[in-house]
Amino acid sequence: MSWAPVLKVKNLSTYFYTRYGVIKAVNGASFTVAAGKTLGLVGESGCGKSVTALSILRLIEPPGRICSGEVWLNGCDLLKIPPRQLRQVRGREIALVFQDPLTSLNPVLTIGTQLAETIDSHEEISRAEARRRAVELLFRLGLPDPERLMRLYPFQLSGGMRQRVMVAMALALRPKVLIADEPTTALDVTVQAQILAELKRLQEELGMAIVLITHDLGVVAAMTDEVAVMYAGTIVEHGPVAEVFDRPAHPYTRALLRSVPRLGREELAPVEGQPPSLLNLPAHCAFLPRCLQAGAACRGEKPELREIGPGHAAACHRLFPWAG
Amino acid sequence: MRVSLLEVRDLVKHYPGKGGILAGRREKVRAVDGVSLSIARGETLGLVGESGCGKSTLGRLVVRLEEPTAGKIFFAGQETTGRTGRKLRELRRRFQIIFQDSSSSLNPRRTVGAIIEEPLANFGVVKGECRERVGELLELVGLEPGDASKYPHEFSGGQRQRINIARALALQPELVVCDEPVSSLDVSIRAQILNLLRELKRRFNLSYLFISHDLAAVSYLADRVAVMYLGQIVEVLPAEGLVSQARHPYTRALLQAVPEPDPQQRTGQKPVIRGEPPDPASPPPGCRFHPRCPEAREVCRQEEPVLKKVGKGRLVRCHLS
C-alpha cells in the first residue's frame, strides 16, 4: 500500500556558478515524502543533501541558482509561487532545522523573544499569547523549567538544549513537513537518542512528515520509514527502509552499508576512492570510478531511477541488463 | 612481569574555571580527576565518553602537550612527568598524536613534503635521506610520493588525515594517541582510515590510545575499552565483551544510545539516560553518574564508588556491581 505523498520533488537541479566553473550540487534529484512519514535522505558530505533541503524552501542564494525542477506541496509548486505566498508556506507548511543551532539562533536575543517572534509573525495573536505558546512548546520538547529558559540567551544553553529550541521553533506553527538537516550530528549519542525520541513523539502528535538528512545510517535505520540515497547530486536508490537495508540494489548503497562499523562486527569494507568533483561530473554514472560491478553499459548514458520492486527504485544500469 | 609501554597513575588536570577576579573564589574545572591506566606494547586502548568528559585532555596529557596538575606518567618504564627540555625530547619521538581536525593541524602554507619532513629534520635525519623517507611514508598511508610537492588544500579530508598519520609515523613512534581521528570524516572514508590505522598497527606493532565518542569505531580497533565520565574512568573491559559484558550503567546507556544500522533491530525503547553530563567544575557528590543513573540508590548519592576489579582485565566503578 502506498501513502499519499505530501511533498514531491521532481528533477530538482541546483547549480552554483563560481569562478571555477559550474558546481552541479543537485543534479536532477527526485523523491517523494508520504504524509506523516519519515524519509531519510542519506549520503556523504558534498553529495547535495543540504542544498536539496535549501532548494525545497527556495533559500538558495547567488552564486547558486535552482535551474530546474518542481517541488510540489499542497497542490502548488513552491518553485513557482510568488514570494509573498512563499513566506506563508515557510514555517507554516514546511519548516527547517539546521545542524548547527549556534549559528542559526540570534545570539543577542533571548530564546523567548525568538520563539515568540516566530509565532506571532505568522499568526494574529498577542505577544503574551505567543509567549505562552512558546513556553508550552519548550515544555513539550522536554526542556526543564521553560519559563526560565525563555529569558536565557543561546550561549547560556548546551548544544543539546539549543537544538531542542531549534526544533521547538520549527514546530511552532505545526508544519506539515519538517526538514531536519543533520539535527543531531554535532551531539553526543546520549543526547541524540533523547532528541530523536522527542522528534518521533512530536511527529505522532502533529502528524507531520519529516525529511531527515543525515550521513548516519544508524539514525536512518532507527528513525525512518523510507530512505533515499544520494550520490553526486542525484538519488541513486529510494525505497522502504527495511527493503533498502536488507536488499540494497545500488552498488553505492551496498558499499555504504558495508563501510559502517557496527558493534561486535569484525570486517569493514570501505568504499575505495573519493566522490567525484561536482565541477565536472561525467556524462555517465557518477559512481562508475568507484564501482566494483561496473560493466560496458555503465560508460553510456547516466542511469535513471527505475522501479525494481514495490516502492523500491534504483538508478543503475547493471540492474537492467536488458535495457541497455 | 611485563612492563607496560604506557602507565598513567592518578593523573589529575584541573583548569581554572569561570569567575575571575570579581567573582572571588574560582571553581576548578576537573577535566581529568584521578585517572590510572596502562597500555601494553602493541595494544590499542579505546577511550570513550561524552564530550567534556576529559578524554581529549587525557590524550594531550599523555603526550605531554599539557602539564598534569598531579599524578605520574611512565613511558617504557621511564617517568615523563617532570621531564623538560632535552630529557623530554629524547622520549618525545617515541610517542605521537593525531588530531580530529585534519585540516587545522596541517600548516596551509607548507607543502606536504615539508610538513612530514619537519619531525625528521628536528631529530637529525639528513636532508637527502628525508626526501626518500617522505616518499616512503606517503606510500605507507596510501598516497603517492609525488604528493609531497602539493599543499594540504589540494587534498580531501580523508587524504589530509592520511598526511597527519604519515607525519605522526615519521619518527617510528611506539605509541600514537589518536584523538577522534575519524570523527569529521565521511562514512566511506572513515572505514578507509580505520582500516589503515589497523594495518599500520599490525605492521609496526604500534600501541594506540584511540579516543572517540563512536563506540562502534572503538570496538573495531581496540583491544580494551576504557569508559570515561566526568574526568574519571568508570569501566575498563575487553573490546570483544563491550556489548555483552558491560556492567556500568553508564556504559550500558552509551551502548543503548548508539543507533544500530539495522531497521529490524529498531527497539522503540525510550532513551535510558536523560539530560546531559553535569558541569565538571562541580561534580555531584557520591557517584558522579547518580543524577542520570536509572539504577541509582541511596548509597550512590552518599558515597563515591571506587574502581574495583571484577574479573580478568575488567574494572568497574559502581556500587551495584
Coordinates of N, CA, C and O in Angstrom, one line a residue, chain A residues 44-45 158-161 164 188-194 197-198 200 215-225 241-242 245-246 256 259-268 270-275 290, chain B residues 49-51 55 156 158-159 162 185-192 194-195 198 213-217 219-220 242-243 250 253-255 257-264 266 269-271 273-277 292:
Chain A
E44 N 27.1 11.1 1.5 CA 28.3 11.7 2.1 C 28.3 13.2 1.9 O 27.5 13.7 1.2
S45 N 29.2 13.9 2.6 CA 29.2 15.3 2.5 C 29.5 15.7 1.1 O 30.3 15.0 0.4
S158 N 23.3 24.5 26.5 CA 24.2 23.5 26.0 C 23.8 23.2 24.6 O 22.7 23.6 24.1
G159 N 24.6 22.5 23.8 CA 24.3 22.1 22.4 C 23.0 21.4 22.3 O 22.2 21.7 21.4
G160 N 22.7 20.4 23.2 CA 21.5 19.7 23.1 C 20.3 20.5 23.3 O 19.3 20.4 22.7
M161 N 20.4 21.4 24.3 CA 19.2 22.3 24.6 C 19.0 23.3 23.4 O 17.8 23.5 23.1
R164 N 17.2 21.5 20.8 CA 15.8 21.4 21.2 C 15.0 22.7 20.9 O 13.9 22.7 20.4
D188 N 26.2 14.4 21.4 CA 26.6 13.1 21.9 C 25.5 12.1 21.6 O 24.3 12.5 21.6
V189 N 25.9 10.8 21.6 CA 24.9 9.8 21.3 C 23.7 9.8 22.3 O 22.6 9.6 22.0
T190 N 24.1 10.1 23.6 CA 23.0 10.1 24.6 C 22.0 11.2 24.4 O 20.8 11.0 24.6
V191 N 22.5 12.4 24.0 CA 21.6 13.5 23.8 C 20.9 13.3 22.4 O 19.7 13.6 22.3
Q192 N 21.6 12.7 21.5 CA 21.0 12.4 20.2 C 19.8 11.5 20.4 O 18.7 11.7 19.8
A193 N 19.9 10.4 21.2 CA 18.9 9.5 21.4 C 17.6 10.2 22.0 O 16.5 9.9 21.6
Q194 N 17.9 11.1 22.9 CA 16.8 11.8 23.5 C 16.0 12.7 22.5 O 14.8 12.7 22.4
A197 N 14.1 10.7 20.0 CA 12.8 10.1 20.6 C 11.8 11.2 20.7 O 10.6 11.0 20.4
E198 N 12.2 12.4 21.0 CA 11.2 13.5 21.1 C 10.6 13.9 19.8 O 9.5 14.2 19.6
K200 N 10.3 11.9 17.3 CA 9.3 10.9 16.9 C 8.0 11.1 17.6 O 6.9 10.9 17.0
H215 N 24.1 11.5 7.6 CA 25.0 10.6 6.9 C 25.1 9.3 7.8 O 25.9 8.4 7.5
D216 N 24.4 9.3 8.9 CA 24.5 8.3 9.9 C 23.4 7.2 9.6 O 22.2 7.4 9.8
L217 N 23.9 6.1 9.1 CA 22.9 5.0 8.7 C 22.2 4.4 9.9 O 21.2 3.9 9.8
G218 N 22.8 4.5 11.1 CA 22.2 4.1 12.3 C 21.0 4.9 12.6 O 19.9 4.4 12.9
V219 N 21.1 6.2 12.4 CA 19.9 7.1 12.7 C 18.8 6.8 11.6 O 17.7 6.8 12.0
V220 N 19.2 6.6 10.4 CA 18.3 6.2 9.4 C 17.5 5.0 9.7 O 16.3 4.9 9.7
A221 N 18.2 4.0 10.1 CA 17.6 2.7 10.5 C 16.6 2.9 11.7 O 15.6 2.2 11.7
A222 N 17.0 3.7 12.6 CA 16.2 3.8 13.8 C 15.0 4.7 13.6 O 14.0 4.6 14.3
M223 N 15.0 5.7 12.7 CA 14.0 6.7 12.6 C 13.1 6.7 11.4 O 12.0 7.3 11.4
T224 N 13.6 6.2 10.3 CA 12.8 6.5 9.0 C 11.9 5.3 8.5 O 12.1 4.2 8.9
D225 N 11.0 5.7 7.7 CA 10.1 4.7 7.0 C 10.7 4.4 5.6 O 10.6 3.3 5.2
V241 N 12.7 1.5 4.2 CA 14.0 1.4 4.9 C 14.4 -0.1 5.0 O 15.6 -0.4 4.8
A242 N 13.5 -0.9 5.4 CA 13.9 -2.3 5.7 C 14.4 -3.0 4.4 O 15.3 -3.7 4.3
F245 N 17.8 -1.6 3.4 CA 18.9 -2.2 4.2 C 19.1 -3.7 4.0 O 20.2 -4.1 4.0
D246 N 18.0 -4.4 3.8 CA 18.1 -5.8 3.6 C 18.5 -6.2 2.2 O 19.3 -7.2 2.0
L256 N 28.2 1.4 0.9 CA 28.0 2.3 2.1 C 27.6 1.5 3.3 O 28.1 1.7 4.4
S259 N 30.5 -0.3 4.8 CA 31.6 0.5 5.4 C 31.3 1.1 6.8 O 32.2 1.8 7.3
V260 N 30.1 0.8 7.3 CA 29.8 1.3 8.7 C 30.3 0.3 9.7 O 29.9 -0.8 9.7
P261 N 31.1 0.8 10.7 CA 31.5 -0.1 11.7 C 30.3 -0.3 12.6 O 29.5 0.6 12.9
R262 N 30.1 -1.6 13.0 CA 28.9 -1.9 13.9 C 29.5 -2.6 15.1 O 30.5 -3.2 15.1
L263 N 28.8 -2.4 16.2 CA 29.2 -3.0 17.4 C 29.3 -4.5 17.3 O 28.3 -5.1 16.8
G264 N 30.4 -5.1 17.7 CA 30.5 -6.5 17.7 C 30.6 -7.1 16.3 O 30.4 -8.3 16.1
R265 N 31.0 -6.3 15.3 CA 31.2 -7.0 14.0 C 32.6 -6.8 13.5 O 33.2 -5.7 13.8
E266 N 33.2 -7.7 12.9 CA 34.6 -7.6 12.6 C 35.0 -7.0 11.3 O 35.8 -6.0 11.4
E267 N 34.6 -7.4 10.2 CA 35.1 -6.9 8.9 C 34.5 -5.5 8.6 O 33.4 -5.2 9.0
L268 N 35.3 -4.8 7.8 CA 34.9 -3.4 7.5 C 35.4 -3.2 6.0 O 36.6 -3.3 5.8
P270 N 35.7 -0.6 3.2 CA 35.4 0.8 2.8 C 35.1 0.9 1.3 O 35.5 0.0 0.6
V271 N 34.5 2.0 1.0 CA 34.3 2.3 -0.5 C 35.6 3.0 -0.9 O 36.0 4.0 -0.3
E272 N 36.3 2.3 -1.8 CA 37.6 2.9 -2.2 C 37.4 4.1 -3.0 O 36.4 4.3 -3.6
G273 N 38.5 5.0 -3.0 CA 38.4 6.2 -3.9 C 37.7 7.3 -3.2 O 37.3 7.2 -2.1
Q274 N 37.5 8.4 -4.0 CA 36.9 9.6 -3.5 C 35.6 9.9 -4.3 O 35.5 9.5 -5.5
P275 N 34.6 10.6 -3.7 CA 33.5 11.0 -4.5 C 34.0 12.0 -5.6 O 35.0 12.6 -5.5
R290 N 34.3 4.2 -8.8 CA 34.4 3.6 -7.5 C 33.7 2.2 -7.5 O 33.7 1.5 -6.5
Chain B
G49 N 33.6 8.3 25.8 CA 32.8 9.1 26.7 C 32.2 10.3 26.0 O 32.5 10.5 24.8
E50 N 31.3 11.0 26.6 CA 30.6 12.1 26.0 C 31.5 13.3 25.9 O 32.6 13.3 26.6
S51 N 31.2 14.3 25.1 CA 32.0 15.5 25.0 C 32.1 16.1 26.4 O 31.2 16.2 27.2
K55 N 38.3 13.2 27.9 CA 39.1 12.2 27.2 C 40.2 12.8 26.3 O 41.3 12.3 26.3
S156 N 41.5 16.0 0.0 CA 40.3 15.9 0.6 C 40.5 15.6 2.1 O 41.6 15.3 2.5
G158 N 39.8 13.1 4.0 CA 40.4 11.8 4.3 C 41.9 11.7 4.0 O 42.7 11.1 4.7
Q159 N 42.2 12.3 2.8 CA 43.6 12.3 2.4 C 44.5 13.1 3.4 O 45.6 12.8 3.7
R162 N 45.3 11.2 6.2 CA 46.4 10.3 5.9 C 47.8 11.0 6.0 O 48.8 10.4 6.5
L185 N 35.1 12.7 9.4 CA 35.2 12.2 8.0 C 33.9 11.5 7.7 O 33.1 11.1 8.5
D186 N 33.7 11.4 6.3 CA 32.5 10.7 5.8 C 32.5 9.2 6.1 O 33.6 8.6 6.2
V187 N 31.4 8.6 6.1 CA 31.2 7.2 6.4 C 32.2 6.3 5.6 O 32.9 5.5 6.1
S188 N 32.2 6.5 4.2 CA 33.0 5.6 3.4 C 34.5 5.9 3.6 O 35.3 5.0 3.6
I189 N 34.9 7.1 3.9 CA 36.3 7.5 4.1 C 36.7 7.0 5.5 O 37.8 6.6 5.7
R190 N 35.8 7.1 6.5 CA 36.1 6.7 7.8 C 36.6 5.3 7.9 O 37.5 4.9 8.5
A191 N 35.9 4.4 7.1 CA 36.3 3.0 7.1 C 37.7 2.8 6.5 O 38.4 2.0 7.0
Q192 N 38.0 3.6 5.5 CA 39.3 3.6 4.9 C 40.4 3.9 6.0 O 41.4 3.2 6.1
L194 N 40.1 3.9 9.3 CA 40.1 2.8 10.3 C 40.9 1.6 9.9 O 41.7 1.1 10.7
N195 N 40.7 1.2 8.7 CA 41.5 0.1 8.2 C 43.0 0.4 8.1 O 43.8 -0.5 8.3
R198 N 44.5 0.2 11.5 CA 44.6 -1.2 11.9 C 45.8 -1.9 11.2 O 46.5 -2.6 11.9
H213 N 34.1 9.2 20.5 CA 32.8 9.0 21.1 C 32.0 8.0 20.3 O 30.9 7.6 20.6
D214 N 32.6 7.4 19.2 CA 32.0 6.5 18.4 C 32.3 5.0 18.9 O 33.4 4.5 18.6
L215 N 31.4 4.4 19.6 CA 31.6 3.1 20.2 C 31.9 2.1 19.2 O 32.7 1.2 19.4
A216 N 31.2 2.2 18.1 CA 31.4 1.1 17.0 C 32.8 1.2 16.5 O 33.5 0.2 16.3
A217 N 33.3 2.4 16.2 CA 34.7 2.6 15.7 C 35.7 2.1 16.8 O 36.7 1.4 16.4
S219 N 35.2 -0.2 19.1 CA 35.2 -1.6 19.2 C 35.8 -2.3 18.0 O 36.3 -3.4 18.1
Y220 N 35.9 -1.6 16.9 CA 36.5 -2.2 15.7 C 38.1 -2.2 15.9 O 38.7 -3.1 15.5
L242 N 32.5 -5.8 25.0 CA 31.9 -4.5 25.2 C 30.3 -4.5 25.2 O 29.7 -4.0 26.1
V243 N 29.7 -5.2 24.3 CA 28.3 -5.3 24.2 C 27.7 -6.2 25.3 O 26.8 -5.9 26.0
Y250 N 26.4 3.4 33.0 CA 26.7 4.5 32.0 C 27.2 3.8 30.7 O 26.7 4.2 29.7
A253 N 24.2 2.5 29.0 CA 23.4 3.6 28.5 C 24.0 4.1 27.2 O 23.3 4.3 26.2
L254 N 25.3 4.2 27.2 CA 26.0 4.7 26.0 C 25.8 3.7 24.8 O 25.4 4.1 23.7
L255 N 25.9 2.4 25.1 CA 25.7 1.4 24.1 C 24.3 1.4 23.6 O 24.1 1.3 22.4
A257 N 22.3 3.9 23.4 CA 22.0 5.1 22.7 C 22.5 5.1 21.2 O 22.1 5.9 20.4
V258 N 23.5 4.2 21.0 CA 24.0 4.1 19.6 C 23.0 3.5 18.7 O 22.6 2.3 18.9
P259 N 22.5 4.2 17.7 CA 21.5 3.5 16.8 C 22.2 2.5 15.9 O 23.2 2.8 15.2
E260 N 21.7 1.3 15.9 CA 22.3 0.2 15.0 C 21.8 0.4 13.6 O 20.6 0.7 13.4
P261 N 22.7 0.3 12.6 CA 22.3 0.5 11.3 C 21.5 -0.8 10.8 O 21.9 -1.4 9.8
D262 N 20.5 -1.1 11.4 CA 19.7 -2.2 11.1 C 18.2 -2.0 11.5 O 17.9 -2.0 12.6
P263 N 17.3 -1.7 10.4 CA 16.0 -1.4 10.8 C 15.2 -2.5 11.5 O 14.2 -2.2 12.2
Q264 N 15.7 -3.7 11.4 CA 15.0 -4.8 12.1 C 15.2 -4.8 13.6 O 14.4 -5.3 14.3
R266 N 15.2 -2.2 15.3 CA 14.6 -1.0 15.9 C 13.8 -1.3 17.2 O 12.9 -2.1 17.1
Q269 N 12.7 1.6 22.2 CA 12.9 1.9 23.6 C 13.1 3.4 23.9 O 13.7 4.1 23.1
K270 N 12.7 3.8 25.0 CA 13.0 5.1 25.5 C 14.4 5.2 25.8 O 15.0 4.3 26.3
P271 N 15.1 6.4 25.6 CA 16.5 6.5 26.0 C 16.6 6.3 27.5 O 15.8 6.8 28.3
I273 N 19.1 7.2 29.6 CA 19.5 8.3 30.4 C 19.0 9.6 29.8 O 19.0 9.7 28.6
R274 N 18.7 10.5 30.7 CA 18.2 11.8 30.3 C 19.2 12.8 30.7 O 20.1 12.6 31.5
G275 N 19.0 14.0 30.1 CA 19.8 15.1 30.4 C 21.2 15.0 29.9 O 21.5 14.2 29.1
E276 N 22.1 15.9 30.3 CA 23.4 16.0 29.8 C 24.4 15.9 31.0 O 24.0 16.1 32.2
P277 N 25.7 15.6 30.8 CA 26.6 15.5 31.9 C 26.6 16.8 32.7 O 26.6 17.9 32.1
R292 N 22.0 10.9 36.7 CA 21.4 10.4 35.5 C 21.2 8.9 35.5 O 20.8 8.3 34.5

